[in-house]
Coordinates of C-alpha atoms in Angstrom, one line a residue:
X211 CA 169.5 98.9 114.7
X212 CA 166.1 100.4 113.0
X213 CA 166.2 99.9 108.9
X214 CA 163.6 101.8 106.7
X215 CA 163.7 101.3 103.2
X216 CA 161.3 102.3 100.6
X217 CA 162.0 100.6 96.9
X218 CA 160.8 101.1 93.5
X219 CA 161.1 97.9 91.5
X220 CA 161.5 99.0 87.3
X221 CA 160.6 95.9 85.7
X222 CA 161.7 97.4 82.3
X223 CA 165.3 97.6 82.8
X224 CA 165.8 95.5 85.9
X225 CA 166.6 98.2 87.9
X226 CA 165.8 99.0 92.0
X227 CA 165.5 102.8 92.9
X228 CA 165.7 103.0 96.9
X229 CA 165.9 105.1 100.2
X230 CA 167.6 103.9 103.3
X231 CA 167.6 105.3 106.7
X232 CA 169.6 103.4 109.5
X233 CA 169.5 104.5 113.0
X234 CA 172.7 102.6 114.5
X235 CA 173.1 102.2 117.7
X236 CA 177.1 101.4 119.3
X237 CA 176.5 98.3 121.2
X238 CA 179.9 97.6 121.7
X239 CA 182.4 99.0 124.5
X240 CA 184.5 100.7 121.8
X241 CA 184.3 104.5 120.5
X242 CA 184.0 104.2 117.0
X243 CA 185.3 106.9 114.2
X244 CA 184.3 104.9 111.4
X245 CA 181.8 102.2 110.1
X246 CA 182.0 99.3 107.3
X247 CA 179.2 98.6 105.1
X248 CA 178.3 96.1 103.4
X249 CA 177.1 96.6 99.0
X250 CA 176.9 93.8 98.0
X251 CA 175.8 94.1 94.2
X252 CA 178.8 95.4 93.4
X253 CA 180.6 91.6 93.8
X254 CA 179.0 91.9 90.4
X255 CA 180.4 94.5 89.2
X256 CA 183.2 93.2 87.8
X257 CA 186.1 90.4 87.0
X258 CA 187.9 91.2 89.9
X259 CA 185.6 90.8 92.8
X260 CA 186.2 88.2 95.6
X261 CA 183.1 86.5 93.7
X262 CA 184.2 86.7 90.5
X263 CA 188.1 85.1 91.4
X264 CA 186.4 82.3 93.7
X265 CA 183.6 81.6 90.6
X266 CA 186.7 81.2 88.1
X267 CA 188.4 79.1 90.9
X268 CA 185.4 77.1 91.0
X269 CA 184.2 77.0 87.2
X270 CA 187.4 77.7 85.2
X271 CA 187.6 81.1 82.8
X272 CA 184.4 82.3 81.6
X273 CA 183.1 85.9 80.8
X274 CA 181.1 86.3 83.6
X275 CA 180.5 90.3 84.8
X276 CA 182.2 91.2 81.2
X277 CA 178.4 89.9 79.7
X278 CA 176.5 93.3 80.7
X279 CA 173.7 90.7 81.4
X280 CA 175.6 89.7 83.9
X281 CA 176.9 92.4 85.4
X282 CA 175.1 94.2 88.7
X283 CA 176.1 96.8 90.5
X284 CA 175.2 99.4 93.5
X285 CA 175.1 103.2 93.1
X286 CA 173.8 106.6 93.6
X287 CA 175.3 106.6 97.2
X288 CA 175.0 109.1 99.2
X289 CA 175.6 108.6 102.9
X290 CA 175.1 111.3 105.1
X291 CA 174.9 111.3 109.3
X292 CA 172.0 113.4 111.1
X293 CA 171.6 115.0 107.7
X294 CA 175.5 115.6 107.3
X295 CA 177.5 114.6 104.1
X296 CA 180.3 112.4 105.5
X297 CA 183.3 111.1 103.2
X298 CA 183.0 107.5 103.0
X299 CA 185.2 104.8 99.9
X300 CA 185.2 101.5 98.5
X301 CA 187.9 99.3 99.7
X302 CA 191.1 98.7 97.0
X303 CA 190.1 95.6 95.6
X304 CA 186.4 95.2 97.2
X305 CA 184.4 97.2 95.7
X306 CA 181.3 95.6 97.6
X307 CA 182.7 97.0 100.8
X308 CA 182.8 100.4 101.5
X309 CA 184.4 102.6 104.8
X310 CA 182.3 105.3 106.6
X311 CA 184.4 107.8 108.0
X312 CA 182.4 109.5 111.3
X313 CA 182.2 113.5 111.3
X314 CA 181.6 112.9 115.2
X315 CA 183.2 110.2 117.7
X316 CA 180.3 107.1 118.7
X317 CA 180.8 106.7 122.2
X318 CA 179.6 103.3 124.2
X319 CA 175.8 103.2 124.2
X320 CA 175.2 106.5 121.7
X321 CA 172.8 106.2 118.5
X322 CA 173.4 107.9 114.7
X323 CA 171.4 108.2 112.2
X324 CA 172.5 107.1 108.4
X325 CA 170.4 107.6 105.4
X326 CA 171.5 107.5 101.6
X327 CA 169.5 106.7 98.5
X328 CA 170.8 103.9 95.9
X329 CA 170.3 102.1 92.6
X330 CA 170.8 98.3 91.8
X331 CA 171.2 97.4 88.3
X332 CA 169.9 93.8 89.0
X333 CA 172.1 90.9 86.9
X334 CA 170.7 88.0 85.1
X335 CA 170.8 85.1 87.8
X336 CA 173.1 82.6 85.9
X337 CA 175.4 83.3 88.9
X338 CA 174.8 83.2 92.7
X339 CA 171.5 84.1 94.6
X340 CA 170.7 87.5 93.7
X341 CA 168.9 89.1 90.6
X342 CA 166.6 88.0 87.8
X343 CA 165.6 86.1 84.9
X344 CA 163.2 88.0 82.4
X345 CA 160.4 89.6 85.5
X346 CA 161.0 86.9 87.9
X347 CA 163.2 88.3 90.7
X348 CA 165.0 87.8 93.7
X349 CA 166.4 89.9 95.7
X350 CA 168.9 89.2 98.0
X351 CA 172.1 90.9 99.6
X352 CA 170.4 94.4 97.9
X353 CA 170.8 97.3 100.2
X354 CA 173.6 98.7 102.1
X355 CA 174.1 96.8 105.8
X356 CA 176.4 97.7 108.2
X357 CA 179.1 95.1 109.0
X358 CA 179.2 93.3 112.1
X359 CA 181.4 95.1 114.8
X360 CA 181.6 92.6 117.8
X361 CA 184.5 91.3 120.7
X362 CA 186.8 90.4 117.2
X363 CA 186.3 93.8 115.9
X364 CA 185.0 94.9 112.2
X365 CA 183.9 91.6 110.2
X366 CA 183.9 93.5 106.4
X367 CA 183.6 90.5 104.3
X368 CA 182.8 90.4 100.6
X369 CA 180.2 88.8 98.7
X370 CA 180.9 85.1 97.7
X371 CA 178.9 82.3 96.1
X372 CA 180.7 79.6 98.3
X373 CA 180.6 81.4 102.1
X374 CA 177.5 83.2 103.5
X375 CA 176.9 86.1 106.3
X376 CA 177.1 87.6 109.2
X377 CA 174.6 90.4 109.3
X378 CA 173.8 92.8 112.6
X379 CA 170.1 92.6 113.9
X380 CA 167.5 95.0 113.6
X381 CA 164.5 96.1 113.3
X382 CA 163.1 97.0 109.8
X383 CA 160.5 98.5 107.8
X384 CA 160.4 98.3 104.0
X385 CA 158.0 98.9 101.7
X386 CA 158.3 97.7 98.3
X387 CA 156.4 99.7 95.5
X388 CA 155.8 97.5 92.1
X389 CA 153.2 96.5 89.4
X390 CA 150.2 95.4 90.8
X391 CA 150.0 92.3 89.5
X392 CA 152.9 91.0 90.8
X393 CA 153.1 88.7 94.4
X394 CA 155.9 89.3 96.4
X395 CA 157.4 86.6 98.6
X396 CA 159.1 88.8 101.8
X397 CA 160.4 88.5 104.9
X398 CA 158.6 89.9 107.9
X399 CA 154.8 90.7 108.7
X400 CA 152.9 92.3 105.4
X401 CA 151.1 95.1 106.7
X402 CA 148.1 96.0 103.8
X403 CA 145.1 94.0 104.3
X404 CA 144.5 94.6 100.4
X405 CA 147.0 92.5 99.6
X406 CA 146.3 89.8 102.5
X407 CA 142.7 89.9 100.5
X408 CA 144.4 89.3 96.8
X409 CA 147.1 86.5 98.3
X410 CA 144.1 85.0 100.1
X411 CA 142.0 84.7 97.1
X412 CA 144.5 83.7 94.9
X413 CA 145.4 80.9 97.7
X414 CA 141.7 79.5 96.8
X415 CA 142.1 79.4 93.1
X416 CA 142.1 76.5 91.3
X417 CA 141.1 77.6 88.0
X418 CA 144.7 77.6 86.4
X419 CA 145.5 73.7 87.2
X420 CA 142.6 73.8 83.9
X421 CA 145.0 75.1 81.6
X422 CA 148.1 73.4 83.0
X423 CA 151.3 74.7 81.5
X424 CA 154.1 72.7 81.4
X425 CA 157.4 73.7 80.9
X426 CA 158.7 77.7 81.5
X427 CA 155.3 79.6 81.8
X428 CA 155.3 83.2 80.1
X429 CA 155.5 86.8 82.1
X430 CA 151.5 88.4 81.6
X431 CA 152.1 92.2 80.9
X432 CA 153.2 94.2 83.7
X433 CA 150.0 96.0 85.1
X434 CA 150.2 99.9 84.8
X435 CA 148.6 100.2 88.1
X436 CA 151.4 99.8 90.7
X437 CA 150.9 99.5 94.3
X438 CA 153.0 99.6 97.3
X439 CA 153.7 96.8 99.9
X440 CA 154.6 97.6 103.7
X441 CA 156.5 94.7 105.8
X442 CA 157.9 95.0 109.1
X443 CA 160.1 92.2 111.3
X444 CA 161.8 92.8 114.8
X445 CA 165.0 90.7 115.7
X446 CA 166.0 89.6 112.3
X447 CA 169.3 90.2 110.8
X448 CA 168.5 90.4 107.0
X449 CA 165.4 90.9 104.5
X450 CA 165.4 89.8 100.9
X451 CA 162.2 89.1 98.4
X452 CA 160.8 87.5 95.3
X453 CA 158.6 88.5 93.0
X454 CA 156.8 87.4 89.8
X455 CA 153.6 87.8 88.3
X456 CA 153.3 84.1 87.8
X457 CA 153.0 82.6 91.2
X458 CA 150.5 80.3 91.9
X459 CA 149.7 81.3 96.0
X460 CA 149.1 78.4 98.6
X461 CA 148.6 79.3 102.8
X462 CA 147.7 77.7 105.4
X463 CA 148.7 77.5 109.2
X464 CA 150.7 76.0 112.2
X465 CA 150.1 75.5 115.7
X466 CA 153.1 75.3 117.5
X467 CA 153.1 72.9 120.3
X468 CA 154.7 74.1 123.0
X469 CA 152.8 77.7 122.9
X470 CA 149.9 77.2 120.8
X471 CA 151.4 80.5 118.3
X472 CA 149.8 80.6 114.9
X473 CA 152.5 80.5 112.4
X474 CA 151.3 81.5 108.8
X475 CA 152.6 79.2 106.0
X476 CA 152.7 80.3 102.5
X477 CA 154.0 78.3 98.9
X478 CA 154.5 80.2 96.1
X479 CA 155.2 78.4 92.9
X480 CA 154.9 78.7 89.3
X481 CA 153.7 75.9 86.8
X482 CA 157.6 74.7 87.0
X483 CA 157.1 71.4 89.3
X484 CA 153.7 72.6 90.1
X485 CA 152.5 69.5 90.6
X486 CA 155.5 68.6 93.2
X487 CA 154.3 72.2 95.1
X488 CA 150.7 71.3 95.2
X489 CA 151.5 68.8 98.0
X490 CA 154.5 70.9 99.5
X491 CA 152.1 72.3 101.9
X492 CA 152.2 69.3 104.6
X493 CA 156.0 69.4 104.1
X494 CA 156.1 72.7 105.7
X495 CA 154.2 72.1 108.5
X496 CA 155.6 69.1 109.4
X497 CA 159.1 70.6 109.5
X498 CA 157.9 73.4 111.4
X499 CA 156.3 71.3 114.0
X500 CA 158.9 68.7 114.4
X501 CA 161.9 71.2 115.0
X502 CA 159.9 73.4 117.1
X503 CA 159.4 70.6 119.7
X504 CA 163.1 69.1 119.3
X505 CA 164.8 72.7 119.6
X506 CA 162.4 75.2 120.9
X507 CA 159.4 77.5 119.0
X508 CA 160.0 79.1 115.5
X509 CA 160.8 82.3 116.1
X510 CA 158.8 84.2 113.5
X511 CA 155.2 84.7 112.9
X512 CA 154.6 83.4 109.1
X513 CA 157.3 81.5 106.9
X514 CA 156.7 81.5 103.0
X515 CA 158.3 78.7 100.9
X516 CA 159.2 80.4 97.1
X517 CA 159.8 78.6 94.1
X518 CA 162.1 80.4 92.0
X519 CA 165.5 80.3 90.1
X520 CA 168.5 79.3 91.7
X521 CA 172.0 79.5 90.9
X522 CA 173.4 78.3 94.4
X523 CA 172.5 75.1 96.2
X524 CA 169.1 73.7 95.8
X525 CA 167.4 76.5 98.0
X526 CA 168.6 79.7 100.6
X527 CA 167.6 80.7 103.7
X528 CA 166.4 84.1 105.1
X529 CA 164.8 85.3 108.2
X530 CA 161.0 83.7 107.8
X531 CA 161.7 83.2 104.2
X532 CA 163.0 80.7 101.6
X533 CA 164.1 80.1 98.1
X534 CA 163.7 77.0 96.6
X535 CA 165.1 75.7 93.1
X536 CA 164.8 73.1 90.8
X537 CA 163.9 69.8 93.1
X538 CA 164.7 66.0 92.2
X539 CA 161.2 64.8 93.3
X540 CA 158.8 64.9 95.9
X541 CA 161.2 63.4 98.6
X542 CA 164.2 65.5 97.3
X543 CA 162.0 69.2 97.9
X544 CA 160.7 67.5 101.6
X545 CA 164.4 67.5 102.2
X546 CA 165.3 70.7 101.1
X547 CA 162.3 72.5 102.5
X548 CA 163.1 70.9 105.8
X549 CA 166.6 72.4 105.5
X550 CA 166.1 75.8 104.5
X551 CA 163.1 75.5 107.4
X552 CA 166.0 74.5 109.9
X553 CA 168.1 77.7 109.2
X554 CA 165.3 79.6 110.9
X555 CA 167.2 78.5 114.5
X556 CA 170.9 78.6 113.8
X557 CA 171.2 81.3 110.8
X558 CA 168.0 83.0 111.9
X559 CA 167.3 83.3 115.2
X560 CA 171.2 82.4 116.6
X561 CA 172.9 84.8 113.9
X562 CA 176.3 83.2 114.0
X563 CA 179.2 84.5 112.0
X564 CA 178.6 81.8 109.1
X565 CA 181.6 83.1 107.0
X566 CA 183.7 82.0 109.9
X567 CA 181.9 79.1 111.6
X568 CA 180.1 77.4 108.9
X569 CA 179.3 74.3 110.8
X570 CA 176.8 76.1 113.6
X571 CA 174.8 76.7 110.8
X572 CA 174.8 74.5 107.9
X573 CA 176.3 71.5 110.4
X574 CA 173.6 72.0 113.0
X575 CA 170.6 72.3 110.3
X576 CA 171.4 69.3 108.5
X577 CA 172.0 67.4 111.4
X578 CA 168.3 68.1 112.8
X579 CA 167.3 67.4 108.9
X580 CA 168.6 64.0 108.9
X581 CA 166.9 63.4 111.9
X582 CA 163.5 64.9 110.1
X583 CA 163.7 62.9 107.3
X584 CA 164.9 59.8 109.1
X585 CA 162.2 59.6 111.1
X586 CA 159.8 60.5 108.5
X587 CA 161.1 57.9 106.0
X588 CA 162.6 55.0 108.2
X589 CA 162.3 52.5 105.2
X590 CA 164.9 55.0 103.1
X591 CA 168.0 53.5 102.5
X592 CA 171.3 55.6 102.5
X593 CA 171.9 54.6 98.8
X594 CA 168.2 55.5 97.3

């Protein structure tokens, strides 16, 4: 599976303009006539996604996607095969799952080619992992993936706050065109050294912690310059990214033990709990360097810790990359940075079906973070 994506973030009305090509390739022993996608936005869409019934499940009635604020959604598809418009539908009932219907067979071992464009609105992120509040943004779950065909057959799942994925891996390229004075927080390998330059210097500033603001710091203008940023990955099963114009930028580097790989480590933050992020650094590194040993090397070439809002869980994994919300205290955001840096073995590199076998991934991550923090804390007790 190759991914290219180019996007267009509009900060003005929270909107992603975007271009997809997939080459798939039919891995399986199977001919297939047809293909499941995942769009995700659209369990935003409206009060009777999967999402919406388990949040009312979960939280009792509330207006949820009736708030337009609130409400995201996917559109402007247009899927076509080697050039060829093909019919394709939303599922009755799912409208964040959609059916391909082939205009040609995919034998065993053969190769298509699927492009479409699409817009996201983006929703206010008072619900789940995915969208914004005011110009800070993360996006997660945004583009249309192909659902996992394997040995069980088609796994077409819909978005939920309370279950996570199952994604196919791939190689991608996506480049990510925005306001220049915005830092983005990706996964994968950035690709323009002018960037690398500004991240770099703005890793060395220290000029801000002079006017220390605290409580919610305010978006600058949007720049009217905008630039475009190319990442790459290979082997990864998912991309997502953050970006504000606020962070505050923090790298360094680990050495991992068993093959003496550089690993690039980045922190972005903003003034929220800056002072528990200006010695999150260590955190990082230490996690990175303890699991590699107990399970085996990290498997990517730079991880970046964001701080950022979160409406699920204290933080969320992706391949290389994490989101981190509001944390306790310093012990509390070592925990949940060693967690999230856990995932990178059993969600990222492993890629098992988590919708179906939660405890692989979330069971075999905390166990390794108890362990972490045990042996980093021995004097903790249970209680504190």
């Amino acid at each position: 599976m190759n991914y290219s994506i180019q996007v267009t973030l509009n900060d003005n009305s929270h909107s992603l303009s975007a271009f997809e090509t997939i080459q798939y390739v039919n891995n399986s022993p199977d001919t297939l006539r047809y293909l499941y996608f995942h769009v995700w936005p659209n369990a935003y869409s409206n009060n009777k996604t999967a999402l919406a019934r388990q949040l009312f499940n979960l939280h009792g009635k509330q207006k949820l996607f009736e708030d337009l604020k609130l409400k995201g959604y996917i559109d402007s598809l247009d899927f076509r095969i080697e050039g060829q418009k093909v019919q394709w539908n939303l599922l009755p009932g799912f409208p964040d799952i959609c059916r391909i219907n082939l205009n040609i067979v995919l034998n065993p071992g053969e190769a298509i080619t699927i492009s479409t464009p699409f817009h996201v609105k983006l929703p206010e992120s008072e619900t789940s992992r995915f969208g914004h509040i005011g110009q800070s943004y993360q996006v997660s779950q945004w583009y249309p993936k192909p659902a996992v065909y394997d040995i069980s057959g088609w796994h077409a799942m819909p978005y939920l706050d309370q279950g996570e994925f199952y994604s196919e891996f791939g190689n991608f390229e996506v480049s990510i065109t925005l306001p220049d004075n915005y830092t983005v927080g990706a996964t994968g390998d950035l690709q323009n050294s002018r960037e690398w330059e500004r991240l770099e210097n703005l890793a060395v500033d220290s000029s801000w912690l002079k006017e220390f603001y605290f409580g919610v710091p305010k978006f600058p203008a949007s720049s009217q310059q905008f630039k475009t940023l190319k990442y790459t990955g290979s082997q990864i099963h998912d991309f997502a990214w953050f970006a504000d114009k606020r962070f505050h930028v923090r790298k360094d580097s680990v050495i991992l033990p068993a093959s003496d790989r550089k690993i690039t480590t980045w922190i972005l933050f903003t003034d929220v709990q800056a002072s528990l992020w200006l010695k999150a650094m260590p955190y990082v590194k230490d996690a990175i360097t303890k699991f590699s040993i107990w399970i085996g090397d990290y498997p990517y070439n730079s991880f970046t810790a964001v701080q950022s809002s979160l409406t699920a869980g204290a933080g969320m994994e992706y391949p290389g990359l994490t989101v981190i919300g509001l944390a306790d205290d310093a012990y509390d955001l070592d925990a949940v940075l060693a967690h999230e840096i856990g995932h990178n073995w059993f969600y990222g590199a492993l890629g098992f079906n988590e919708r179906r076998y939660p405890y692989l991934d979330e069971g075999l991550t905390t166990a390794y973070e108890t362990r972490y923090m045990t042996a980093k804390y021995p004097d903790k007790k249970l209680w504190e």
